[in-house]
Structures are given as C-alpha cells and as structure tokens.
Amino acid sequence: MKLLIARPMTAAVEARARAEFDTEIRTSTAPMTEAEMLRALSEFDIVMPTLGDMFSAGVFAQVPEPRCRLLANFGVGYNHIDVAAARGAGVAVSNTPGAVTDATADIAMTLLLMTARRAGEGERLVRSGRWEGWHPTQMLGHHVTGKHVGIVGLGRIGQAIARRCHFGFGMQVSYVARSDKDVDFPATRMDSLAVLAGAVDFLVVAVPGGAETRHLIDAQVLAAMKPSGILVNIARGEVVDEAALIAALSEGQIAGAGLDVYEFEPKVPEALRAMEQVTLLPHLGTATEEVRTGMGHMAMDNVAAFVAGRDLPNPVA
Ligand code: NAP
C-alpha cells in the first residue's frame, strides 16, 4: 500500500508513517498542483491531503479509474474535497474531528479578546516606541465579561467556544445551527441568523465551509449587527463575504473583526490590513505541536483501518 502525505508533518507523525506504510512525503508546504493531484490519484493507494488541495470534480474526472481508494484528510474541514465526486470515483474520504476542537476554540477566544480589548493595536503601539503612558481614557476597548455571544454553528468547536464564554467569562450564549443542541450550559437557539446577529455583542462563526455556507455572513447579517458588535471567524474564509465585511467595518456598521481565515487565503486585502480594529491571524486554529501530531495520528488511524480492511473511524458522510 503506497501512501502519499501532502505536506511535511511533525516528526512523530512522519516517523509513524514511515514505520507503518510505504510512504512518500511531499517536501513542499504549498497546496498540491493539479498535476500532483492527478499523480496522487493514479500512483498511490492512499493520499493524506489537507487544506488547499483542491480535489474537485474536474480532478476526479481526469482519473476515471484511480488507484487511490482513500483520501485521509488531515483536518476536520474538508471543503477542498468534492466528496460526491470522490465517492463517484470509488474514493472514500475521512477527516480528523475532535483533535482540533479545543485548540481552535482557544484561537477564537484569542481573537475575541484581542479585538475587544484592542490588544493587537496596543502591541503595535508599544513596539513602535510611540506609547506615551497610561491615562484613564487611553485605548478604551469593549468589555468582555458578562456580554452576549452568538455562535453560528454550535458543533464541536462552536460548543467549545460557547463553554469558554459561559464558564470562563460569564457570558449569555445564543446560537443558530441546523438542529437543537443538548449542551451542559444555558444556550438559546435563535430563529434566524439575522435575529442572532442583532442580539449579540460578539458573533462567532464556527460552521463548516463549502457551497452551503458560502457568504452565510453577508451584508444583511453584518447590517443586523450592533455598531458595537464584533465578528470572529475561525471557520473558513468563504463563509464571510469579505468585501461586505470591509464595507461594514469602513462604514462603522460594526466595531471590529477577529479573523483566522480569509476568503482568498493566503491573500489578505490591504483594506483589512490597514484597519486597527481588525485582528488578523495566519490560520493558527490548530497550530500547536501536540494538536498537529494528534491530527496526524487520527488521519493515520484511518489509513491503518483502511489497510487492515476495517471500517474507517472517521468517515466523511
Ligand atoms: P461540526 O462539529 O460538524 O460543527 C459544525 C456545526 O455547524 C454544526 O453544529 C452544524 O449544525 C452547523 N452548521 C452546518 N451548516 C450550517 C448552516 N448552514 N447554518 C447553521 N449552522 C450550520 O464541525 P467542527 O468540528 O466544529 O468544525 C467546524 C469547522 O471549523 C470545520 O468544518 C472547519 O472548516 C473549521 N475549522 C477551522 C480551523 C482553523 O484552523 N481556523 C480549525 C478546525 C476547524 P448541525 O449539527 O445542526 O448540523
């Protein structure tokens, strides 16, 4: 069984892959080119792709009888893979749910706090050498404790964020999802995204990417937010209409935004980069050694199950 891993991994993951499988590991950190994806489908039994490897219907159409039988995605989000086209080509898909949850929720809180309390701006001020000292009205931000947070998509990560907001910051939690959630803290499901957006101080986006959620946060949702409202996105860039977000921020319709992901990643519009009220992180959600190793092991567990003829632990529906 030949395995292709699409990016360099942590040492622990690379060691396991090489010990257990006939493994090739790409040395590039950039997404796979179309030519590389065609080779991957033709010459390997299993591929471990990740964010940015666009396994589209067009790619599968060019390899009608792939040697590859499993895309063991490294990451919980798999919106870069056309799952229906994969299935049509006889290629199963798995992902790494759970391994990413707490780390991504922590980054959501980082963005919420940094944006509300102007931490990025303050850090830039200190670094610039222009800070003139404390005074009672210096850099007043938005209070966080006890405020109202709205979670868009109360799944694994959404719930971990809500739990932090409730237990750590005494916040009121409201949400929208496709179904009611049974959670161990008070949380109100709102009738619509617009109602949620209008009610809360912080709107945190935690839905999967893909066609169904593209531009879910659009000009109407942003217009419904309070002028003091802050948007946080740790989901996928395409879930937020970035042009509408820039307009809403420029016009003062909302107070700020904390972003880990971007619509045309890694391109970040100059307009956003110029705004002090925006916190910009380079997709750090799961970026710790432990978490990336945990994700790698989970992806590898799917590879091992596949090789042994067992059910995949984390199949993608
Ligand atoms: P999950 O457990 O599947 O949760 C997703 C939630 O979104 C579910 O509650 C689902 O509702 C809800 N949802 C789906 N479509 C919706 C819609 N159209 N409107 C409202 N709610 C909708 O997934 P997760 O593990 O929390 O991960 C969520 C996403 O976070 C991933 O898909 C990935 O793209 C992103 N992510 C980002 C990073 C990062 O580094 N920034 C790291 C990890 C993950 P139902 O349960 O009712 O269906």
mmCIF file of C-alpha atoms and ligand atoms in Angstrom:
data_model
loop_
_atom_site.group_PDB
_atom_site.id
_atom_site.type_symbol
_atom_site.label_atom_id
_atom_site.label_comp_id
_atom_site.label_asym_id
_atom_site.label_seq_id
_atom_site.Cartn_x
_atom_site.Cartn_y
_atom_site.Cartn_z
ATOM 1 C CA MET A 1 0.000 0.000 0.000
ATOM 2 C CA LYS A 2 1.573 3.252 -1.119
ATOM 3 C CA LEU A 3 0.754 6.359 0.920
ATOM 4 C CA LEU A 4 1.336 9.951 -0.175
ATOM 5 C CA ILE A 5 1.356 12.626 2.529
ATOM 6 C CA ALA A 6 0.745 16.054 1.027
ATOM 7 C CA ARG A 7 2.831 18.190 3.406
ATOM 8 C CA PRO A 8 5.705 17.810 5.833
ATOM 9 C CA MET A 9 4.290 16.666 9.199
ATOM 10 C CA THR A 10 5.533 16.753 12.784
ATOM 11 C CA ALA A 11 8.442 14.387 13.452
ATOM 12 C CA ALA A 12 6.213 11.946 15.380
ATOM 13 C CA VAL A 13 3.730 11.667 12.517
ATOM 14 C CA GLU A 14 6.394 11.297 9.845
ATOM 15 C CA ALA A 15 8.131 8.592 11.903
ATOM 16 C CA ARG A 16 4.917 6.595 12.309
ATOM 17 C CA ALA A 17 4.032 6.938 8.630
ATOM 18 C CA ARG A 18 7.432 5.718 7.522
ATOM 19 C CA ALA A 19 7.417 2.860 10.051
ATOM 20 C CA GLU A 20 3.942 1.578 9.179
ATOM 21 C CA PHE A 21 3.452 2.318 5.491
ATOM 22 C CA ASP A 22 5.283 2.634 2.167
ATOM 23 C CA THR A 23 5.260 6.412 2.464
ATOM 24 C CA GLU A 24 6.211 9.373 0.292
ATOM 25 C CA ILE A 25 6.050 12.800 1.945
ATOM 26 C CA ARG A 26 5.929 15.949 -0.171
ATOM 27 C CA THR A 27 8.582 18.435 0.849
ATOM 28 C CA SER A 28 6.619 21.491 -0.315
ATOM 29 C CA THR A 29 4.403 23.369 2.167
ATOM 30 C CA ALA A 30 2.268 24.762 -0.696
ATOM 31 C CA PRO A 31 -1.006 23.147 -1.852
ATOM 32 C CA MET A 32 -0.722 20.383 -4.436
ATOM 33 C CA THR A 33 -0.843 21.382 -8.080
ATOM 34 C CA GLU A 34 -3.380 19.742 -10.358
ATOM 35 C CA ALA A 35 -0.602 17.629 -11.894
ATOM 36 C CA GLU A 36 0.415 16.434 -8.430
ATOM 37 C CA MET A 37 -3.184 15.532 -7.562
ATOM 38 C CA LEU A 38 -3.565 13.563 -10.808
ATOM 39 C CA ARG A 39 -0.344 11.649 -9.996
ATOM 40 C CA ALA A 40 -1.525 11.111 -6.424
ATOM 41 C CA LEU A 41 -4.794 9.542 -7.587
ATOM 42 C CA SER A 42 -3.034 7.413 -10.211
ATOM 43 C CA GLU A 43 0.064 6.194 -8.391
ATOM 44 C CA PHE A 44 -0.871 5.893 -4.701
ATOM 45 C CA ASP A 45 -3.361 3.695 -2.826
ATOM 46 C CA ILE A 46 -3.957 6.289 -0.129
ATOM 47 C CA VAL A 47 -3.400 10.049 -0.080
ATOM 48 C CA MET A 48 -3.346 12.263 3.004
ATOM 49 C CA PRO A 49 -4.307 15.682 1.598
ATOM 50 C CA THR A 50 -5.015 18.844 3.530
ATOM 51 C CA LEU A 51 -6.302 22.419 3.290
ATOM 52 C CA GLY A 52 -5.829 23.896 -0.175
ATOM 53 C CA ASP A 53 -5.516 20.586 -2.064
ATOM 54 C CA MET A 54 -8.459 21.134 -4.380
ATOM 55 C CA PHE A 55 -9.671 17.621 -5.182
ATOM 56 C CA SER A 56 -12.508 18.926 -7.359
ATOM 57 C CA ALA A 57 -14.899 17.039 -9.607
ATOM 58 C CA GLY A 58 -12.717 18.140 -12.525
ATOM 59 C CA VAL A 59 -9.674 16.448 -10.995
ATOM 60 C CA PHE A 60 -11.534 13.177 -10.362
ATOM 61 C CA ALA A 61 -12.953 13.306 -13.917
ATOM 62 C CA GLN A 62 -9.419 13.200 -15.309
ATOM 63 C CA VAL A 63 -8.630 9.937 -13.457
ATOM 64 C CA PRO A 64 -11.659 7.729 -14.151
ATOM 65 C CA GLU A 65 -10.067 4.624 -12.598
ATOM 66 C CA PRO A 66 -7.915 5.873 -9.749
ATOM 67 C CA ARG A 67 -5.515 3.589 -7.918
ATOM 68 C CA CYS A 68 -6.245 5.708 -4.846
ATOM 69 C CA ARG A 69 -9.072 4.384 -2.663
ATOM 70 C CA LEU A 70 -8.860 6.743 0.336
ATOM 71 C CA LEU A 71 -8.301 10.457 0.906
ATOM 72 C CA ALA A 72 -7.443 10.518 4.619
ATOM 73 C CA ASN A 73 -7.767 14.260 5.067
ATOM 74 C CA PHE A 74 -5.519 15.983 7.608
ATOM 75 C CA GLY A 75 -8.009 18.370 9.211
ATOM 76 C CA VAL A 76 -11.670 18.386 10.209
ATOM 77 C CA GLY A 77 -12.640 20.787 7.386
ATOM 78 C CA TYR A 78 -12.770 19.061 4.002
ATOM 79 C CA ASN A 79 -14.453 21.687 1.825
ATOM 80 C CA HIS A 80 -11.470 21.454 -0.567
ATOM 81 C CA ILE A 81 -12.558 17.908 -1.498
ATOM 82 C CA ASP A 82 -15.599 17.255 -3.691
ATOM 83 C CA VAL A 83 -16.838 14.336 -1.592
ATOM 84 C CA ALA A 84 -19.582 13.335 -4.040
ATOM 85 C CA ALA A 85 -17.086 13.231 -6.916
ATOM 86 C CA ALA A 86 -14.691 11.207 -4.754
ATOM 87 C CA ARG A 87 -17.446 8.734 -3.915
ATOM 88 C CA GLY A 88 -18.355 8.521 -7.597
ATOM 89 C CA ALA A 89 -14.749 7.589 -8.366
ATOM 90 C CA GLY A 90 -14.743 4.950 -5.615
ATOM 91 C CA VAL A 91 -12.551 7.007 -3.286
ATOM 92 C CA ALA A 92 -13.502 7.140 0.411
ATOM 93 C CA VAL A 93 -12.827 10.274 2.460
ATOM 94 C CA SER A 94 -12.026 10.566 6.176
ATOM 95 C CA ASN A 95 -11.175 13.551 8.413
ATOM 96 C CA THR A 96 -9.856 14.384 11.900
ATOM 97 C CA PRO A 97 -12.775 15.623 14.047
ATOM 98 C CA GLY A 98 -12.255 16.297 17.747
ATOM 99 C CA ALA A 99 -8.471 16.521 17.602
ATOM 100 C CA VAL A 100 -8.788 20.177 16.586
ATOM 101 C CA THR A 101 -11.644 21.315 18.827
ATOM 102 C CA ASP A 102 -10.030 22.876 21.909
ATOM 103 C CA ALA A 103 -7.124 24.495 20.090
ATOM 104 C CA THR A 104 -9.456 26.146 17.592
ATOM 105 C CA ALA A 105 -11.788 27.322 20.355
ATOM 106 C CA ASP A 106 -8.762 28.813 22.126
ATOM 107 C CA ILE A 107 -7.884 30.791 18.982
ATOM 108 C CA ALA A 108 -11.484 32.035 18.754
ATOM 109 C CA MET A 109 -11.159 33.366 22.306
ATOM 110 C CA THR A 110 -7.778 34.878 21.440
ATOM 111 C CA LEU A 111 -9.375 36.754 18.542
ATOM 112 C CA LEU A 112 -12.400 37.805 20.588
ATOM 113 C CA LEU A 113 -10.259 39.152 23.428
ATOM 114 C CA MET A 114 -7.638 40.743 21.198
ATOM 115 C CA THR A 115 -10.239 42.544 19.122
ATOM 116 C CA ALA A 116 -12.483 43.650 22.005
ATOM 117 C CA ARG A 117 -9.561 44.814 24.149
ATOM 118 C CA ARG A 118 -7.528 46.275 21.258
ATOM 119 C CA ALA A 119 -4.567 44.018 22.041
ATOM 120 C CA GLY A 120 -3.106 43.955 18.527
ATOM 121 C CA GLU A 121 -3.308 47.723 18.255
ATOM 122 C CA GLY A 122 -1.816 48.133 21.737
ATOM 123 C CA GLU A 123 1.013 45.755 20.967
ATOM 124 C CA ARG A 124 1.789 47.664 17.779
ATOM 125 C CA LEU A 125 1.787 50.906 19.786
ATOM 126 C CA VAL A 126 4.298 49.601 22.333
ATOM 127 C CA ARG A 127 6.537 48.105 19.635
ATOM 128 C CA SER A 128 6.521 51.366 17.692
ATOM 129 C CA GLY A 129 8.010 53.249 20.652
ATOM 130 C CA ARG A 130 5.157 55.800 20.419
ATOM 131 C CA TRP A 131 3.376 54.823 23.665
ATOM 132 C CA GLU A 132 3.164 57.848 25.936
ATOM 133 C CA GLY A 133 1.922 56.129 29.084
ATOM 134 C CA TRP A 134 -1.253 55.132 30.913
ATOM 135 C CA HIS A 135 -4.156 57.522 31.366
ATOM 136 C CA PRO A 136 -7.809 56.978 32.260
ATOM 137 C CA THR A 137 -9.143 57.220 28.716
ATOM 138 C CA GLN A 138 -6.281 55.569 26.834
ATOM 139 C CA MET A 139 -7.322 52.962 24.229
ATOM 140 C CA LEU A 140 -10.727 52.126 25.648
ATOM 141 C CA GLY A 141 -11.995 48.843 24.275
ATOM 142 C CA HIS A 142 -15.124 46.720 24.705
ATOM 143 C CA HIS A 143 -15.764 44.919 27.988
ATOM 144 C CA VAL A 144 -15.959 41.137 27.520
ATOM 145 C CA THR A 145 -17.095 39.529 30.796
ATOM 146 C CA GLY A 146 -20.863 39.096 31.072
ATOM 147 C CA LYS A 147 -21.594 40.041 27.462
ATOM 148 C CA HIS A 148 -23.765 38.136 24.942
ATOM 149 C CA VAL A 149 -22.068 35.818 22.451
ATOM 150 C CA GLY A 150 -23.726 34.367 19.364
ATOM 151 C CA ILE A 151 -22.335 31.149 17.906
ATOM 152 C CA VAL A 152 -23.018 30.424 14.250
ATOM 153 C CA GLY A 153 -22.863 26.610 14.140
ATOM 154 C CA LEU A 154 -22.919 25.026 17.607
ATOM 155 C CA GLY A 155 -20.969 21.894 16.648
ATOM 156 C CA ARG A 156 -17.830 20.573 18.331
ATOM 157 C CA ILE A 157 -15.822 23.807 18.041
ATOM 158 C CA GLY A 158 -18.851 26.070 18.481
ATOM 159 C CA GLN A 159 -19.715 24.296 21.747
ATOM 160 C CA ALA A 160 -16.120 24.523 22.980
ATOM 161 C CA ILE A 161 -16.192 28.276 22.316
ATOM 162 C CA ALA A 162 -19.589 28.638 23.995
ATOM 163 C CA ARG A 163 -18.349 26.690 27.026
ATOM 164 C CA ARG A 164 -15.354 29.018 27.366
ATOM 165 C CA CYS A 165 -17.628 32.058 27.031
ATOM 166 C CA HIS A 166 -20.141 30.770 29.594
ATOM 167 C CA PHE A 167 -17.893 29.211 32.240
ATOM 168 C CA GLY A 168 -14.869 31.467 31.768
ATOM 169 C CA PHE A 169 -16.453 34.834 31.022
ATOM 170 C CA GLY A 170 -19.995 34.565 32.415
ATOM 171 C CA MET A 171 -21.486 35.307 29.018
ATOM 172 C CA GLN A 172 -25.003 34.701 27.790
ATOM 173 C CA VAL A 173 -24.856 32.221 24.896
ATOM 174 C CA SER A 174 -27.170 32.137 21.875
ATOM 175 C CA TYR A 175 -26.705 30.218 18.633
ATOM 176 C CA VAL A 176 -28.001 29.110 15.284
ATOM 177 C CA ALA A 177 -27.498 25.574 13.955
ATOM 178 C CA ARG A 178 -29.477 23.216 11.794
ATOM 179 C CA SER A 179 -30.739 21.281 14.822
ATOM 180 C CA ASP A 180 -31.287 21.804 18.565
ATOM 181 C CA LYS A 181 -28.236 21.062 20.697
ATOM 182 C CA ASP A 182 -28.214 19.299 24.061
ATOM 183 C CA VAL A 183 -25.485 21.100 25.982
ATOM 184 C CA ASP A 184 -24.439 21.351 29.645
ATOM 185 C CA PHE A 185 -24.749 25.147 29.834
ATOM 186 C CA PRO A 186 -27.600 27.565 29.115
ATOM 187 C CA ALA A 187 -27.827 28.357 25.389
ATOM 188 C CA THR A 188 -30.719 29.788 23.393
ATOM 189 C CA ARG A 189 -31.318 28.739 19.793
ATOM 190 C CA MET A 190 -32.382 31.781 17.773
ATOM 191 C CA ASP A 191 -34.896 31.682 14.917
ATOM 192 C CA SER A 192 -32.583 33.164 12.344
ATOM 193 C CA LEU A 193 -29.045 34.357 11.784
ATOM 194 C CA ALA A 194 -30.262 37.967 11.417
ATOM 195 C CA VAL A 195 -32.010 37.811 14.814
ATOM 196 C CA LEU A 196 -28.871 36.318 16.391
ATOM 197 C CA ALA A 197 -26.620 38.925 14.754
ATOM 198 C CA GLY A 198 -28.802 41.762 16.052
ATOM 199 C CA ALA A 199 -28.941 40.438 19.617
ATOM 200 C CA VAL A 200 -25.311 39.739 20.442
ATOM 201 C CA ASP A 201 -22.108 41.627 21.237
ATOM 202 C CA PHE A 202 -19.829 39.004 19.646
ATOM 203 C CA LEU A 203 -20.818 36.902 16.632
ATOM 204 C CA VAL A 204 -18.519 33.877 16.277
ATOM 205 C CA VAL A 205 -18.572 31.802 13.096
ATOM 206 C CA ALA A 206 -17.956 28.035 13.523
ATOM 207 C CA VAL A 207 -19.774 26.326 10.628
ATOM 208 C CA PRO A 208 -18.057 24.138 8.016
ATOM 209 C CA GLY A 209 -17.097 25.761 4.706
ATOM 210 C CA GLY A 210 -18.472 24.708 1.319
ATOM 211 C CA ALA A 211 -21.240 25.698 -1.057
ATOM 212 C CA GLU A 212 -23.978 25.571 1.599
ATOM 213 C CA THR A 213 -22.358 28.128 3.898
ATOM 214 C CA ARG A 214 -20.606 30.359 1.319
ATOM 215 C CA HIS A 215 -21.256 34.022 2.243
ATOM 216 C CA LEU A 216 -23.571 32.985 5.079
ATOM 217 C CA ILE A 217 -22.267 36.148 6.759
ATOM 218 C CA ASP A 218 -23.286 38.671 4.116
ATOM 219 C CA ALA A 219 -24.100 42.391 4.006
ATOM 220 C CA GLN A 220 -27.549 41.790 5.537
ATOM 221 C CA VAL A 221 -26.195 39.858 8.510
ATOM 222 C CA LEU A 222 -23.472 42.462 9.085
ATOM 223 C CA ALA A 223 -26.073 45.259 8.850
ATOM 224 C CA ALA A 224 -28.143 43.486 11.504
ATOM 225 C CA MET A 225 -25.228 43.567 13.977
ATOM 226 C CA LYS A 226 -24.930 46.282 16.615
ATOM 227 C CA PRO A 227 -22.489 49.119 15.817
ATOM 228 C CA SER A 228 -20.556 47.902 18.879
ATOM 229 C CA GLY A 229 -20.619 44.305 17.591
ATOM 230 C CA ILE A 230 -17.514 42.264 16.831
ATOM 231 C CA LEU A 231 -17.337 39.423 14.289
ATOM 232 C CA VAL A 232 -14.967 36.492 14.856
ATOM 233 C CA ASN A 233 -14.319 33.915 12.125
ATOM 234 C CA ILE A 234 -12.356 30.730 12.814
ATOM 235 C CA ALA A 235 -14.333 28.611 10.323
ATOM 236 C CA ARG A 236 -13.463 29.131 6.663
ATOM 237 C CA GLY A 237 -12.856 32.433 4.887
ATOM 238 C CA GLU A 238 -15.517 31.890 2.266
ATOM 239 C CA VAL A 239 -18.263 31.785 4.933
ATOM 240 C CA VAL A 240 -17.884 35.568 5.263
ATOM 241 C CA ASP A 241 -18.420 37.898 2.296
ATOM 242 C CA GLU A 242 -15.072 39.663 2.716
ATOM 243 C CA ALA A 243 -15.993 42.672 0.547
ATOM 244 C CA ALA A 244 -19.160 43.183 2.618
ATOM 245 C CA LEU A 245 -17.124 42.855 5.819
ATOM 246 C CA ILE A 246 -14.652 45.504 4.651
ATOM 247 C CA ALA A 247 -17.568 47.818 3.809
ATOM 248 C CA ALA A 248 -19.253 47.214 7.192
ATOM 249 C CA LEU A 249 -16.006 47.926 9.052
ATOM 250 C CA SER A 250 -15.196 51.006 6.959
ATOM 251 C CA GLU A 251 -18.658 52.458 7.483
ATOM 252 C CA GLY A 252 -18.649 51.727 11.225
ATOM 253 C CA GLN A 253 -21.621 49.350 10.919
ATOM 254 C CA ILE A 254 -19.706 47.004 13.219
ATOM 255 C CA ALA A 255 -16.904 47.770 15.666
ATOM 256 C CA GLY A 256 -14.324 45.190 14.731
ATOM 257 C CA ALA A 257 -13.425 41.737 13.484
ATOM 258 C CA GLY A 258 -11.082 38.941 14.505
ATOM 259 C CA LEU A 259 -10.133 36.675 11.626
ATOM 260 C CA ASP A 260 -8.136 33.450 11.450
ATOM 261 C CA VAL A 261 -9.257 32.603 7.896
ATOM 262 C CA TYR A 262 -9.749 34.582 4.687
ATOM 263 C CA GLU A 263 -11.870 34.293 1.570
ATOM 264 C CA PHE A 264 -8.866 34.159 -0.784
ATOM 265 C CA GLU A 265 -6.304 32.770 1.652
ATOM 266 C CA PRO A 266 -3.403 33.471 1.949
ATOM 267 C CA LYS A 267 -4.269 36.791 0.276
ATOM 268 C CA VAL A 268 -5.481 39.281 2.873
ATOM 269 C CA PRO A 269 -6.890 42.508 1.410
ATOM 270 C CA GLU A 270 -4.868 45.653 2.028
ATOM 271 C CA ALA A 271 -8.063 47.300 3.328
ATOM 272 C CA LEU A 272 -8.230 44.799 6.193
ATOM 273 C CA ARG A 273 -4.511 45.005 6.904
ATOM 274 C CA ALA A 274 -4.838 48.784 7.251
ATOM 275 C CA MET A 275 -7.631 48.639 9.851
ATOM 276 C CA GLU A 276 -6.615 48.926 13.507
ATOM 277 C CA GLN A 277 -9.954 47.497 14.677
ATOM 278 C CA VAL A 278 -9.259 44.159 12.989
ATOM 279 C CA THR A 279 -7.188 41.290 14.425
ATOM 280 C CA LEU A 280 -5.592 39.161 11.720
ATOM 281 C CA LEU A 281 -4.063 35.741 12.409
ATOM 282 C CA PRO A 282 -2.491 33.436 9.803
ATOM 283 C CA HIS A 283 -4.867 30.446 10.180
ATOM 284 C CA LEU A 284 -3.446 29.414 13.566
ATOM 285 C CA GLY A 285 -6.506 27.453 14.765
ATOM 286 C CA THR A 286 -4.783 24.092 15.257
ATOM 287 C CA ALA A 287 -1.178 25.269 15.176
ATOM 288 C CA THR A 288 0.421 23.528 18.142
ATOM 289 C CA GLU A 289 2.823 20.596 18.033
ATOM 290 C CA GLU A 290 0.522 18.410 20.168
ATOM 291 C CA VAL A 291 -2.566 19.144 18.131
ATOM 292 C CA ARG A 292 -0.911 18.705 14.734
ATOM 293 C CA THR A 293 0.561 15.406 15.957
ATOM 294 C CA GLY A 294 -2.869 14.370 17.254
ATOM 295 C CA MET A 295 -4.415 15.208 13.883
ATOM 296 C CA GLY A 296 -1.703 13.257 12.093
ATOM 297 C CA HIS A 297 -2.271 10.188 14.269
ATOM 298 C CA MET A 298 -6.008 10.402 13.692
ATOM 299 C CA ALA A 299 -5.506 10.604 9.918
ATOM 300 C CA MET A 300 -3.064 7.700 10.175
ATOM 301 C CA ASP A 301 -5.558 5.647 12.230
ATOM 302 C CA ASN A 302 -7.917 5.959 9.277
ATOM 303 C CA VAL A 303 -5.137 4.852 6.931
ATOM 304 C CA ALA A 304 -4.340 1.867 9.195
ATOM 305 C CA ALA A 305 -8.019 0.838 9.410
ATOM 306 C CA PHE A 306 -8.325 1.051 5.644
ATOM 307 C CA VAL A 307 -5.192 -1.044 5.100
ATOM 308 C CA ALA A 308 -6.477 -3.670 7.587
ATOM 309 C CA GLY A 309 -9.879 -3.789 5.894
ATOM 310 C CA ARG A 310 -11.661 -2.365 8.958
ATOM 311 C CA ASP A 311 -14.326 0.367 8.982
ATOM 312 C CA LEU A 312 -12.895 3.883 8.859
ATOM 313 C CA PRO A 313 -13.036 5.507 12.329
ATOM 314 C CA ASN A 314 -13.801 8.939 10.856
ATOM 315 C CA PRO A 315 -15.580 8.594 7.515
ATOM 316 C CA VAL A 316 -16.963 11.760 5.989
ATOM 317 C CA ALA A 317 -20.669 11.341 5.211
HETATM 318 P P1 NAP B 1 -19.019 20.250 13.395
HETATM 319 O O1 NAP B 1 -18.913 19.572 14.723
HETATM 320 O O2 NAP B 1 -19.529 19.486 12.233
HETATM 321 O O3 NAP B 1 -19.908 21.570 13.633
HETATM 322 C C1 NAP B 1 -20.409 22.339 12.615
HETATM 323 C C2 NAP B 1 -21.712 22.987 13.076
HETATM 324 O O4 NAP B 1 -22.168 23.850 12.039
HETATM 325 C C3 NAP B 1 -22.837 22.029 13.377
HETATM 326 O O5 NAP B 1 -23.400 22.394 14.604
HETATM 327 C C4 NAP B 1 -23.836 22.254 12.252
HETATM 328 O O6 NAP B 1 -25.163 22.123 12.681
HETATM 329 C C5 NAP B 1 -23.575 23.682 11.927
HETATM 330 N N1 NAP B 1 -23.976 24.046 10.574
HETATM 331 C C6 NAP B 1 -23.642 23.445 9.418
HETATM 332 N N2 NAP B 1 -24.195 24.098 8.384
HETATM 333 C C7 NAP B 1 -24.898 25.124 8.915
HETATM 334 C C8 NAP B 1 -25.682 26.154 8.372
HETATM 335 N N3 NAP B 1 -25.883 26.221 7.057
HETATM 336 N N4 NAP B 1 -26.244 27.047 9.225
HETATM 337 C C9 NAP B 1 -26.038 26.970 10.549
HETATM 338 N N5 NAP B 1 -25.299 26.002 11.120
HETATM 339 C C10 NAP B 1 -24.754 25.104 10.315
HETATM 340 O O7 NAP B 1 -17.616 20.803 12.954
HETATM 341 P P2 NAP B 1 -16.403 21.345 13.882
HETATM 342 O O8 NAP B 1 -15.513 20.225 14.240
HETATM 343 O O9 NAP B 1 -16.988 22.176 14.961
HETATM 344 O O10 NAP B 1 -15.621 22.254 12.827
HETATM 345 C C11 NAP B 1 -16.280 23.352 12.211
HETATM 346 C C12 NAP B 1 -15.410 23.940 11.117
HETATM 347 O O11 NAP B 1 -14.370 24.693 11.699
HETATM 348 C C13 NAP B 1 -14.675 22.934 10.236
HETATM 349 O O12 NAP B 1 -15.503 22.406 9.225
HETATM 350 C C14 NAP B 1 -13.511 23.727 9.699
HETATM 351 O O13 NAP B 1 -13.805 24.285 8.437
HETATM 352 C C15 NAP B 1 -13.333 24.846 10.726
HETATM 353 N N6 NAP B 1 -12.027 24.731 11.408
HETATM 354 C C16 NAP B 1 -11.141 25.764 11.346
HETATM 355 C C17 NAP B 1 -9.914 25.666 11.980
HETATM 356 C C18 NAP B 1 -8.899 26.765 11.933
HETATM 357 O O14 NAP B 1 -7.707 26.456 11.959
HETATM 358 N N7 NAP B 1 -9.289 28.021 11.926
HETATM 359 C C19 NAP B 1 -9.588 24.510 12.687
HETATM 360 C C20 NAP B 1 -10.514 23.479 12.747
HETATM 361 C C21 NAP B 1 -11.743 23.595 12.096
HETATM 362 P P3 NAP B 1 -25.894 20.685 12.843
HETATM 363 O O15 NAP B 1 -25.122 19.972 13.898
HETATM 364 O O16 NAP B 1 -27.232 21.034 13.304
HETATM 365 O O17 NAP B 1 -25.819 20.024 11.522
#
